Coordinates of C-alpha atoms in Angstrom, one line a residue:
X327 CA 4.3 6.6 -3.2
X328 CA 1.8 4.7 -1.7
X329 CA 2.9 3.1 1.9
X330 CA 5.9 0.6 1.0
X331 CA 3.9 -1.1 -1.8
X332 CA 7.1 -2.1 -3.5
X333 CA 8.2 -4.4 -1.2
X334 CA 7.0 -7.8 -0.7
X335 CA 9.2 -9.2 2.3
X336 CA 9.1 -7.1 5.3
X337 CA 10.8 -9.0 7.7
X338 CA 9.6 -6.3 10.8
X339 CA 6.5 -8.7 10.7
X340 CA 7.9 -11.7 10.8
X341 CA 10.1 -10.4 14.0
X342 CA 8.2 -9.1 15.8
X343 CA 5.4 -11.5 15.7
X344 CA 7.4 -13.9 17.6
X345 CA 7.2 -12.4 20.8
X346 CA 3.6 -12.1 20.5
X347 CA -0.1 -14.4 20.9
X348 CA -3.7 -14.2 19.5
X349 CA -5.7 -11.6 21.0
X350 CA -9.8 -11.8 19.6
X351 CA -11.6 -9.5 22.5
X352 CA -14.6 -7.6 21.6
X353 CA -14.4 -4.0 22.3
X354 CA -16.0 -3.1 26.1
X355 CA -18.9 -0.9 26.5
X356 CA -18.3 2.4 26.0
X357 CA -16.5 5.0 28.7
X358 CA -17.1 8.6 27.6
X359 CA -16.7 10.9 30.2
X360 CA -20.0 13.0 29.5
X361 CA -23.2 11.8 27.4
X362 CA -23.8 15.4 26.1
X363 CA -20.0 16.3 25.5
X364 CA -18.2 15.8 22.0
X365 CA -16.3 12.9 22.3
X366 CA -13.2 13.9 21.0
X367 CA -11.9 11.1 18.7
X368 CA -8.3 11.3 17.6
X369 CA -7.6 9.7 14.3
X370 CA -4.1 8.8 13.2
X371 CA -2.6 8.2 10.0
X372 CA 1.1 8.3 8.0
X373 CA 2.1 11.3 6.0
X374 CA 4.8 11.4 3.3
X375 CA 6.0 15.5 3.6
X376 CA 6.0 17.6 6.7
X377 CA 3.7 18.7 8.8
X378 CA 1.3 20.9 7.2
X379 CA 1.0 24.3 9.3
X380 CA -2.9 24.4 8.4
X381 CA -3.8 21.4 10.0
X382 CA -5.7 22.9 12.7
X383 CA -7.7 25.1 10.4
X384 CA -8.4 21.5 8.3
X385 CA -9.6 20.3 11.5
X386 CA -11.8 22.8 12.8
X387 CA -13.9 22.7 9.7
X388 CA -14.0 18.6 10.1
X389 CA -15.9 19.2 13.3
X390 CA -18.5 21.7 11.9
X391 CA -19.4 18.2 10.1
X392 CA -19.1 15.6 12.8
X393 CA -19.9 17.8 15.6
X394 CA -23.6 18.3 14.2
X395 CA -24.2 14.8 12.7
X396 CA -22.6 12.3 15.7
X397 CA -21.4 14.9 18.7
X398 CA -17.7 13.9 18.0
X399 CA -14.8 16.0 17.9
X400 CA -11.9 15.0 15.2
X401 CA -8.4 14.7 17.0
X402 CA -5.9 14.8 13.7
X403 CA -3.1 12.9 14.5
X404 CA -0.6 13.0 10.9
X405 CA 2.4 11.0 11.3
X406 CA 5.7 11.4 9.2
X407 CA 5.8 7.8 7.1
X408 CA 8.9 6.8 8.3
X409 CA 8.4 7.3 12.5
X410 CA 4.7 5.8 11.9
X411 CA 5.6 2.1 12.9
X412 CA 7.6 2.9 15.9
X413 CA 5.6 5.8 17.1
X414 CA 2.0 4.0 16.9
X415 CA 3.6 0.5 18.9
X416 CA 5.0 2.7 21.3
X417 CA 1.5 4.6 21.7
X418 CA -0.7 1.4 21.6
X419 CA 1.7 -0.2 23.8
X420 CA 1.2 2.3 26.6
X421 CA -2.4 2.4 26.0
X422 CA -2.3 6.6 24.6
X423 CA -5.6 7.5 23.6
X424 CA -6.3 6.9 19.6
X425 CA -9.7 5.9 18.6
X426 CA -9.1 5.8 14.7
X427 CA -5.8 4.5 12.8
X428 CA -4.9 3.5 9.5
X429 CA -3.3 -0.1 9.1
X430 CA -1.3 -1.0 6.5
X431 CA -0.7 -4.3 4.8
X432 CA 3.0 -5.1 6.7
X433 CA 1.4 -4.3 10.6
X434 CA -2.0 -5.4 9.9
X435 CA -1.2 -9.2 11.4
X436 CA 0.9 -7.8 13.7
X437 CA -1.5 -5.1 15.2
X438 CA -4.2 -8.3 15.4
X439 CA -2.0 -10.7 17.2
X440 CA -0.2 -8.1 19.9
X441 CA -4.1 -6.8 20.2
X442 CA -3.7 -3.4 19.3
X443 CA -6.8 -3.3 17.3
X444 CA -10.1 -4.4 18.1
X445 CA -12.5 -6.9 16.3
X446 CA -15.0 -5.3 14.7
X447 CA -17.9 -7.5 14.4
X448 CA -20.3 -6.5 16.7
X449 CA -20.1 -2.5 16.0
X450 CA -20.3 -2.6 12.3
X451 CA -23.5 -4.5 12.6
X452 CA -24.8 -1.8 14.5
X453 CA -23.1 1.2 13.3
X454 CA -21.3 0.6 9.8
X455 CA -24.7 0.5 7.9
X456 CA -23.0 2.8 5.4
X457 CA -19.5 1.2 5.6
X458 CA -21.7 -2.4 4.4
X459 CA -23.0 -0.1 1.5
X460 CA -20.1 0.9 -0.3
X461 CA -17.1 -1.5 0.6
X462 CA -17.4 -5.3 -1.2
X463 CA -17.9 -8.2 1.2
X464 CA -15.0 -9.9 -0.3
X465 CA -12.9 -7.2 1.0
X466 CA -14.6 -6.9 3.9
X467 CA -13.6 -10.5 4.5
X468 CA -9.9 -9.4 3.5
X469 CA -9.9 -7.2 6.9
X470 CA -10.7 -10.9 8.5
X471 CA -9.0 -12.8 10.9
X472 CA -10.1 -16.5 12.4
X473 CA -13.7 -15.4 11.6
X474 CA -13.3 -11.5 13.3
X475 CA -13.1 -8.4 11.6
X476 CA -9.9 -6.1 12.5
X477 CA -9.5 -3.7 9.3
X478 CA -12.0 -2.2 6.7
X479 CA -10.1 -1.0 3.6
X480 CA -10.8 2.4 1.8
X481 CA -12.8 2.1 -1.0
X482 CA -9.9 3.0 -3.4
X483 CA -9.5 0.4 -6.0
X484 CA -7.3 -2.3 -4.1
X485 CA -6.0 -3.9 -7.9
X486 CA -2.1 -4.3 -8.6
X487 CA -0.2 -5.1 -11.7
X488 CA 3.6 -5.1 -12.4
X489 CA 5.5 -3.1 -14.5
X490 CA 7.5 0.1 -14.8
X491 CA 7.1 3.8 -13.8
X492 CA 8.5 6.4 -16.5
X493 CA 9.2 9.9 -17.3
X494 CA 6.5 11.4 -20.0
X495 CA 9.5 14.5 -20.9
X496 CA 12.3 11.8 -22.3
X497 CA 9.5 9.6 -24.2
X498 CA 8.1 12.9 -25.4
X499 CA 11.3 14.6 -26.5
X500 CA 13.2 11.5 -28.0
X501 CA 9.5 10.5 -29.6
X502 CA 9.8 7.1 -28.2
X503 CA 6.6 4.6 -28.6
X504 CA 5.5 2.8 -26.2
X505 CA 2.2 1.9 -27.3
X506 CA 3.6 -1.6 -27.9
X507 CA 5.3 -2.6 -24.5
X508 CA 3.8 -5.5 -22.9
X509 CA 6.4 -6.8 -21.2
X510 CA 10.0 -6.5 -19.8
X511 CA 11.5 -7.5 -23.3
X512 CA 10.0 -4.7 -24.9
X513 CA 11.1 -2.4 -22.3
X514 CA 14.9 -3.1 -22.8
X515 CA 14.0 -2.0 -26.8
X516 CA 13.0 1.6 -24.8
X517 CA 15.8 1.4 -22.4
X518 CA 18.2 0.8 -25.1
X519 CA 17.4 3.7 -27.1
X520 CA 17.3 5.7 -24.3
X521 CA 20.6 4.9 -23.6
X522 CA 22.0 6.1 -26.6
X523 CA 20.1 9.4 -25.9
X524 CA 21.0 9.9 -22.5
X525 CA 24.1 7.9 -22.0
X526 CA 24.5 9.3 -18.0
X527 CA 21.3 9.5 -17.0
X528 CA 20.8 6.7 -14.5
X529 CA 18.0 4.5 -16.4
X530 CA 16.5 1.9 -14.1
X531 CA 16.4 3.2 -10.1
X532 CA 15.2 1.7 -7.0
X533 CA 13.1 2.8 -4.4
X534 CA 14.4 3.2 -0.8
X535 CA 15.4 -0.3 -1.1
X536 CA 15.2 -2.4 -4.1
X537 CA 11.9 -3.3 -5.5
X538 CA 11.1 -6.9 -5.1
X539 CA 10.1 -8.2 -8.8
X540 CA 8.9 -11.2 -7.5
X541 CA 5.4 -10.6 -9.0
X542 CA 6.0 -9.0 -12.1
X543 CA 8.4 -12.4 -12.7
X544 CA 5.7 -14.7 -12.0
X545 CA 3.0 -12.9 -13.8
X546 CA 2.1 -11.1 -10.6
X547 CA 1.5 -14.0 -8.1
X548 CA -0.4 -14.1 -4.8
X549 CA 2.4 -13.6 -2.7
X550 CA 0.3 -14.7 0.5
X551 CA 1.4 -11.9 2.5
X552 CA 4.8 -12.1 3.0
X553 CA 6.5 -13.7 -0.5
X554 CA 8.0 -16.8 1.5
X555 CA 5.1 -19.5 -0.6
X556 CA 3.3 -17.8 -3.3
X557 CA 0.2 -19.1 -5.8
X558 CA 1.2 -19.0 -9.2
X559 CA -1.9 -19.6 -11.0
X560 CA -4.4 -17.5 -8.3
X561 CA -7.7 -17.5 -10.2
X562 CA -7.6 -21.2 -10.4
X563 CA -5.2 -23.0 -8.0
X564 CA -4.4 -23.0 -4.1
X565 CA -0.9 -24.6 -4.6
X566 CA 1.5 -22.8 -2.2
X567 CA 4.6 -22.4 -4.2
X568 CA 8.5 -21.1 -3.3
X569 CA 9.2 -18.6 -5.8
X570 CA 12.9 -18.8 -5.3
X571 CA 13.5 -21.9 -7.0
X572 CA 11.1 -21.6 -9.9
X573 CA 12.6 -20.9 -13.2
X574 CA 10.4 -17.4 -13.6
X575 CA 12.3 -16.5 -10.9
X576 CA 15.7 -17.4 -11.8
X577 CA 14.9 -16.3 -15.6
X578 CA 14.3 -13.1 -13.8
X579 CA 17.5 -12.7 -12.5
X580 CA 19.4 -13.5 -15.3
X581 CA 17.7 -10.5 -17.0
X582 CA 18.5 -8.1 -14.2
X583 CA 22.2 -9.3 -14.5
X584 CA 22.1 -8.2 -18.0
X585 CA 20.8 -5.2 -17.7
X586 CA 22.7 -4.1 -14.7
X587 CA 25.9 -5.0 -17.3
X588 CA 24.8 -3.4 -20.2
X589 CA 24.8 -0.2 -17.8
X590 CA 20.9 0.3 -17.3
X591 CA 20.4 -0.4 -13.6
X592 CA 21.4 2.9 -11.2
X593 CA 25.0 2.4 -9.8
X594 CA 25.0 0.7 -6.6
X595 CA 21.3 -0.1 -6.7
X596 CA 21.7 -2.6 -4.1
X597 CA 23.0 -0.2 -1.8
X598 CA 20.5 3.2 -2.4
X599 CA 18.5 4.8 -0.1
X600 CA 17.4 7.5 -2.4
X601 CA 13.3 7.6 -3.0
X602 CA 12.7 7.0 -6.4
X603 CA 10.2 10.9 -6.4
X604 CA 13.5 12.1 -5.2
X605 CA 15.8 10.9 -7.8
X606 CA 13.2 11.7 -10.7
X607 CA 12.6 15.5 -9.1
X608 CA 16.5 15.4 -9.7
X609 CA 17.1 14.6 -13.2
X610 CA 18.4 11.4 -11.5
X611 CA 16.2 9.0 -13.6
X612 CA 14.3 7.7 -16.3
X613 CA 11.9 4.7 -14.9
X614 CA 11.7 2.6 -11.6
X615 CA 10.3 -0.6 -11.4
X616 CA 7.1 -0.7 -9.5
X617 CA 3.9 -2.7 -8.2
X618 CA 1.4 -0.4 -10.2
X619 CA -1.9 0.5 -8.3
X620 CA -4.3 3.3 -9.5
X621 CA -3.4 6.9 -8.6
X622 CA 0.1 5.9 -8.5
X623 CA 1.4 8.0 -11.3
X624 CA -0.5 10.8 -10.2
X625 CA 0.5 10.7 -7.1
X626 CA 3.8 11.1 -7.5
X627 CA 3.7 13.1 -10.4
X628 CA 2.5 15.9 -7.7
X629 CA 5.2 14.7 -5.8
X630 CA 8.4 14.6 -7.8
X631 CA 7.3 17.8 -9.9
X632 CA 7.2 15.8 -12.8
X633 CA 5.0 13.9 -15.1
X634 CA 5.1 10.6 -15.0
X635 CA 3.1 7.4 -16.8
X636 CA 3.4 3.6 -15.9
X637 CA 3.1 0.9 -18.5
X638 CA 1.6 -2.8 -16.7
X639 CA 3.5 -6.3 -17.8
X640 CA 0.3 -8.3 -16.2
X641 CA -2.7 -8.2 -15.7
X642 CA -4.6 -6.7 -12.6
X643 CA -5.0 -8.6 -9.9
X644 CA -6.5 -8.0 -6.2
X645 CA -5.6 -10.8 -3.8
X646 CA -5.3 -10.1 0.3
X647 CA -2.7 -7.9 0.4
X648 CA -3.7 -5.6 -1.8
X649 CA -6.7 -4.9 0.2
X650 CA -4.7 -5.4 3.3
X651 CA -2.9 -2.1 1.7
X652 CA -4.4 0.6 3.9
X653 CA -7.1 -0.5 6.2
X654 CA -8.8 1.8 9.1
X655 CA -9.1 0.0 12.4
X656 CA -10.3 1.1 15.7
X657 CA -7.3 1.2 18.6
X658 CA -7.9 -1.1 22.0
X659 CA -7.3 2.7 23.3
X660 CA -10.2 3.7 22.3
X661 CA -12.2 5.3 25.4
X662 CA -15.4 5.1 23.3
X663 CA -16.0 2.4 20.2
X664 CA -19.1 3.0 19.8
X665 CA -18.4 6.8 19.2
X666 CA -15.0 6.1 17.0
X667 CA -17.3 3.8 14.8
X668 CA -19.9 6.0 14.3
X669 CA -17.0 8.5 13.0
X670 CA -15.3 5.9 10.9
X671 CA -18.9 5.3 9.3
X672 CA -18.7 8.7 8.6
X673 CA -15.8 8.7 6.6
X674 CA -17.3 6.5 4.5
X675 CA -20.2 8.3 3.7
X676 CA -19.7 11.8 3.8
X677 CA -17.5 13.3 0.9
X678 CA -17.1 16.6 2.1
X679 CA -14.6 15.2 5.1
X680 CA -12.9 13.4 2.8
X681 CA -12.4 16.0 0.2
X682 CA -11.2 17.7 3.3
X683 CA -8.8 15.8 5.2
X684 CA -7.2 15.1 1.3
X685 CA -7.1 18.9 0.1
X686 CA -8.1 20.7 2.2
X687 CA -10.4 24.2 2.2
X688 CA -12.1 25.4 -0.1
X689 CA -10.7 29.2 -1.1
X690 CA -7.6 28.8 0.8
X691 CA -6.0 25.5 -0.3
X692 CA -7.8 24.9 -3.5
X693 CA -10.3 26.9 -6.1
X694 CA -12.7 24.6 -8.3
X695 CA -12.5 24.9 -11.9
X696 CA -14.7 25.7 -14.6
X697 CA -14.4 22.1 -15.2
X698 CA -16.7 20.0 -13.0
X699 CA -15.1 18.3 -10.0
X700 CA -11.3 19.5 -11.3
X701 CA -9.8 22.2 -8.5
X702 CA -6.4 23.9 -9.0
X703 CA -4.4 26.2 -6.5
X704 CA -5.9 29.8 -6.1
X705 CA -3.8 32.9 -7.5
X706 CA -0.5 32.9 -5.6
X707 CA -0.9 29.8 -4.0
X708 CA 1.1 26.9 -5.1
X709 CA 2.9 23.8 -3.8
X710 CA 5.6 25.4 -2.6
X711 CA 3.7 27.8 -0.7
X712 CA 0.4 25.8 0.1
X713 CA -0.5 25.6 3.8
X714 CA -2.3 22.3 3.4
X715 CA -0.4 19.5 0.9
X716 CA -0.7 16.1 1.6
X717 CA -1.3 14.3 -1.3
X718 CA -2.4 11.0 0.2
X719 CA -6.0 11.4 -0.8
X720 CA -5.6 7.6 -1.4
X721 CA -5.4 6.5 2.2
X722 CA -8.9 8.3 3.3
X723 CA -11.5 6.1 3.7
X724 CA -13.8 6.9 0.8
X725 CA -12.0 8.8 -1.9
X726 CA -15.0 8.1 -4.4
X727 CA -15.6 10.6 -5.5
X728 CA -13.4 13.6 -4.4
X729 CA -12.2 16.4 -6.1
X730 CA -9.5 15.8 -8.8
X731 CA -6.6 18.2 -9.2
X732 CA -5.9 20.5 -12.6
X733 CA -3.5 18.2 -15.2
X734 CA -5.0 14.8 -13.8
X735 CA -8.1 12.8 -16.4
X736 CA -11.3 14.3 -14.7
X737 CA -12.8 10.7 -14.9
X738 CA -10.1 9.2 -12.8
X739 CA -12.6 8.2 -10.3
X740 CA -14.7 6.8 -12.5
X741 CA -12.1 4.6 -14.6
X742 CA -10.5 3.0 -11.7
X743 CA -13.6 2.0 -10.3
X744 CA -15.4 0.4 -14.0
X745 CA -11.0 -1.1 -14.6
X746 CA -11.2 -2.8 -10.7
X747 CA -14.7 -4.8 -11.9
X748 CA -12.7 -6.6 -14.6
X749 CA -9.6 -7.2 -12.5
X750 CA -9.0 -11.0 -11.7
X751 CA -9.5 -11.6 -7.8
X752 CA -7.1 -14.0 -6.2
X753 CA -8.7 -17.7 -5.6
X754 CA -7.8 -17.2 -2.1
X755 CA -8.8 -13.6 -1.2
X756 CA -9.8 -13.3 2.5
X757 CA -6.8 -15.5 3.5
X758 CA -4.5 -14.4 5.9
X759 CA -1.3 -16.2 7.0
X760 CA -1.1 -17.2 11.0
X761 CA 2.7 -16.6 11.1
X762 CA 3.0 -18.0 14.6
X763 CA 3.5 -21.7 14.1
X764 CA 6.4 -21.2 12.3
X765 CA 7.8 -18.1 13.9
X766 CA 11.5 -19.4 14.3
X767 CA 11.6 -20.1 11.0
X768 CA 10.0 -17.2 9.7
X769 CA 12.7 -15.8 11.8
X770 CA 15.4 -17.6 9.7
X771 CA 14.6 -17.6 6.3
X772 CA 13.7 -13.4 6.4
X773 CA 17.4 -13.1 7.2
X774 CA 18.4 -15.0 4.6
X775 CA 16.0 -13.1 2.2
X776 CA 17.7 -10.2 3.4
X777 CA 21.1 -11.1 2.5
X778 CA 20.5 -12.1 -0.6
X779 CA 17.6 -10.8 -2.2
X780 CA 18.7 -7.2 -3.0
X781 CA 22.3 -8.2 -4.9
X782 CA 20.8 -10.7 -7.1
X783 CA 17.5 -8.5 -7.9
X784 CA 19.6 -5.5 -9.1
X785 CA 21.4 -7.5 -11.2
X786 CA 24.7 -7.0 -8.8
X787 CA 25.9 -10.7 -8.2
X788 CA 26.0 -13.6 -11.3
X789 CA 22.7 -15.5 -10.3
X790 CA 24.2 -18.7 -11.6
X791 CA 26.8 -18.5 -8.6
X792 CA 24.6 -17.2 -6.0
X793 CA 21.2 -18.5 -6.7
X794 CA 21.7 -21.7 -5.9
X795 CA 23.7 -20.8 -3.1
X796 CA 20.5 -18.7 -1.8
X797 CA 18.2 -21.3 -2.3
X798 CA 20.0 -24.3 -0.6
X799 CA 20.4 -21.5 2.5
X800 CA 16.7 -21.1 2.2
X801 CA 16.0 -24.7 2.8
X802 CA 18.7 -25.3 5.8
X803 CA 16.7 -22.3 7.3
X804 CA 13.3 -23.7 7.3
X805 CA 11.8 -22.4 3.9
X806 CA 10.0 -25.8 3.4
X807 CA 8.3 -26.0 7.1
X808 CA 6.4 -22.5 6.3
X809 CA 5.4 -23.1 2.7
X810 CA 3.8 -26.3 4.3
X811 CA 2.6 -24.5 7.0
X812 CA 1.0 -21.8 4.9
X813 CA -0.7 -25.0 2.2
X814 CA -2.2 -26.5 5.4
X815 CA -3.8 -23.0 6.9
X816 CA -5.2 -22.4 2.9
X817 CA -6.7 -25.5 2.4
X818 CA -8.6 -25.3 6.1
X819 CA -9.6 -21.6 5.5
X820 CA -11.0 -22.9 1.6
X821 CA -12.8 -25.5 3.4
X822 CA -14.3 -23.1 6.1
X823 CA -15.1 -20.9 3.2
X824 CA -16.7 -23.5 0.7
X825 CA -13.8 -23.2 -1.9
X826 CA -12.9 -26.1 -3.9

């Protein structure tokens, strides 16, 4: 599943921000060892399964590309998702050599403001002639901070919706409808029918932790970043709202509660730490709640070994943090910027890396099809087998277009690009939240968050009890300083940016 997309608090920011300040250097000249040598660039990034043993062949083809075109040599440095954080501060922190590294949306403010990434200004005027051609300026000015540029997102269509991921099999088998379902009250209809067909099955499962439904519950808000002051009505208004006390939200609880009593809602949600791919590869399942992005269901179709479709409550929307998501940023490591842009330009132009580092080679890893653009496994090769399987063709730069595997819609490419022009874009996309101000009580109110959020949100706890109990906790811990704080850094960046 994309990098922890469900999840709209993540309180590691909020932490570890506190320690740090604003760092806005430009990158220094350049210090490659030789003028005529490759420059070898190392280029890091998360991966979901383990290591695959044919990286090194993956990686030597790379380089009959780059080698030619801009004398660099590709480094591949895959990291396992869930040592990524922890492995990349500890790196950057000791200034270990990495040129190239992907950025998501919860350490992209972070990786700014302890200056592990450098501002990109200068270089991509100079080298990123190809990056300006095929990534939007709005998104461009997503990867922004206090007027420099730190991140440049893929070109993966950055919309989200809310709504639910579900098994094809049990719709198929039990002939269940869902051409009608719009919204969480027509999902009960499904989850009470499927119920009476599979009275064991666990219907309703989280993630590794449970999935915030703050905005499917608001109609899929601007969460600004972090959840803690959200804009309701995005397209139009700037008004920095706290979810937690509005009546979508509590409404929202109340139908978790019934739910989780009318048996729907996995045992001990609160408390799971079971990936949802994981539970539906076991027969553990039937649907998981979900921000839904595109690829999302293909993704971890491939992954779980099963098929699987999502149905959206709202509308698209793309607002910061979805274009936040994955962004590819150039370390303060770096022994040459001028050589690891050049690459990253690259990777933005030049399909035949990307359709590498996502699938691999040609004749070993995959075979094309009869059908145009489609590739499938070659004769005894499958994914059990495979020496080359990340599925995370998502997080490369450009995946536009690449290869699409046997089973998926051959225009996938195509339709998520033509569905993301008539998405609604968020009033205040480019906007990022200076957490700093109000670090302390940041500090605070994620705790609270924390101890509360995941009982009442898998219907666990009677919200009438504990929601007000959560919100008053809320305010004693500072909840109204930050929402203030984030209204009066919105309204100055939508004057600075001619929005009324």
């Amino acid at each position: 599943m994309k990098y922890k997309r469900n999840s709209f608090i993540n309180l590691t920011i909020v932490i570890i921000l506190i320690l740090f300040t604003a760092c806005s250097r430009e990158p220094e000249k350049s210090t490659a060892p030789e003028a005529n040598k490759p420059y070898e660039a190392v280029m890091a990034y998360s991966i979901f399964e383990n290591m695959p043993k044919d990286i090194q062949i993956v990686e030597d083809e790379i380089n009959k590309i780059t080698i030619p075109k801009i004398n660099v040599k590709v480094k591949l440095m895959p990291i396992i998702a869930a040592n990524y954080r922890q492995q990349i501060n500890l790196m950057l922190s000791e200034d270990e050599k990495i040129d190239l590294l992907a950025v998501y949306s919860d350490n992209f403010t972070e990786y700014v403001y302890k200056g592990y990434i450098l501002p990109l200004n200068n270089l991509i005027n100079i080298y990123g002639k190809d990056i300006k051609k095929v990534v939007d300026n709005d998104y461009l000015r997503a990867g922004t901070i206090n007027g420099r540029l730190y991140g440049i997102t893929t070109t993966m269509d950055p919309r989200s919706s809310f709504g639910v991921m579900v098994r094809k099999d049990l719709l198929d088998k039990y002939k269940i409808d869902i051409s009608k379902v719009k919204s969480l009250n027509d999902f009960e209809r499904v989850l009470k029918l499927m119920k009476a067909y599979e009275p064991d099955l666990p219907l309703i499962v989280p993630a590794a932790s449970w999935t915030s439904m703050l905005a499917g519950a608001a109609g899929n808000a601007d969460v600004l970043g972090d959840g803690i002051g959200v804009l309701l009505n995005y397209e139009k208004d700037l008004t920095v709202t706290n979810f937690y006390e509005t009546k979508q939200y509590a409404d929202l609880l109340h139908k978790m509660r019934q739910w989780n009593e009318a048996g729907y809602i996995m045992k001990d949600a609160a408390i799971n730490r079971e990936g949802n791919t994981d539970l539906f590869k076991a027969n553990k399942a039937f649907a998981t709640m979900t921000t839904i992005y595109p690829g999302l269901s293909e993704t971890n179709s491939r992954t779980a070994g099963i098929d699987l479709i999502t149905i959206s409550f709202t509308e698209s929307i793309i607002s910061t943090k979805d274009v936040q998501e994955i962004q590819w940023g150039i370390a303060k490591s770096s022994q040459d910027t001028e050589k690891a842009m050049q690459l990253l330009n690259l990777l933005y132009s030049n399909q035949d890396i990307n359709n590498l580092l996502s699938w691999g080679v040609e004749g070993k890893h995959y075979v094309k099809t009869s059908t145009e653009g489609v590739i499938d496994y070659p004769k005894g090769v499958d994914i059990s087998n495979t020496g080359y399987s990340l599925n995370i063709y998502w997080q490369f730069p450009n995946p536009y277009p690449q290869y699409v595997w046997k089973g998926w819609n051959p225009n996938f490419y195509n339709e998520r690009k033509e569905a993301s022009k008539n998405a609604v874009k968020s009033k205040a996309l480019g906007f990022t939240f200076n957490p700093i101000p109000v670090k302390t009580e940041l500090a605070a109110v994620s705790n609270i968050i924390n101890q509360y959020v995941i009982p009442l949100e898998s219907g666990t706890v009677n919200p009438d009890k504990v929601l007000p109990e959560f919100i008053l906790k809320l305010k004693e811990a500072g909840i109204d300083k930050i929402i203030a704080e984030k209204q009066r850094q919105l309204n100055l960046w939508a004057k600075a940016n001619y929005i009324n």
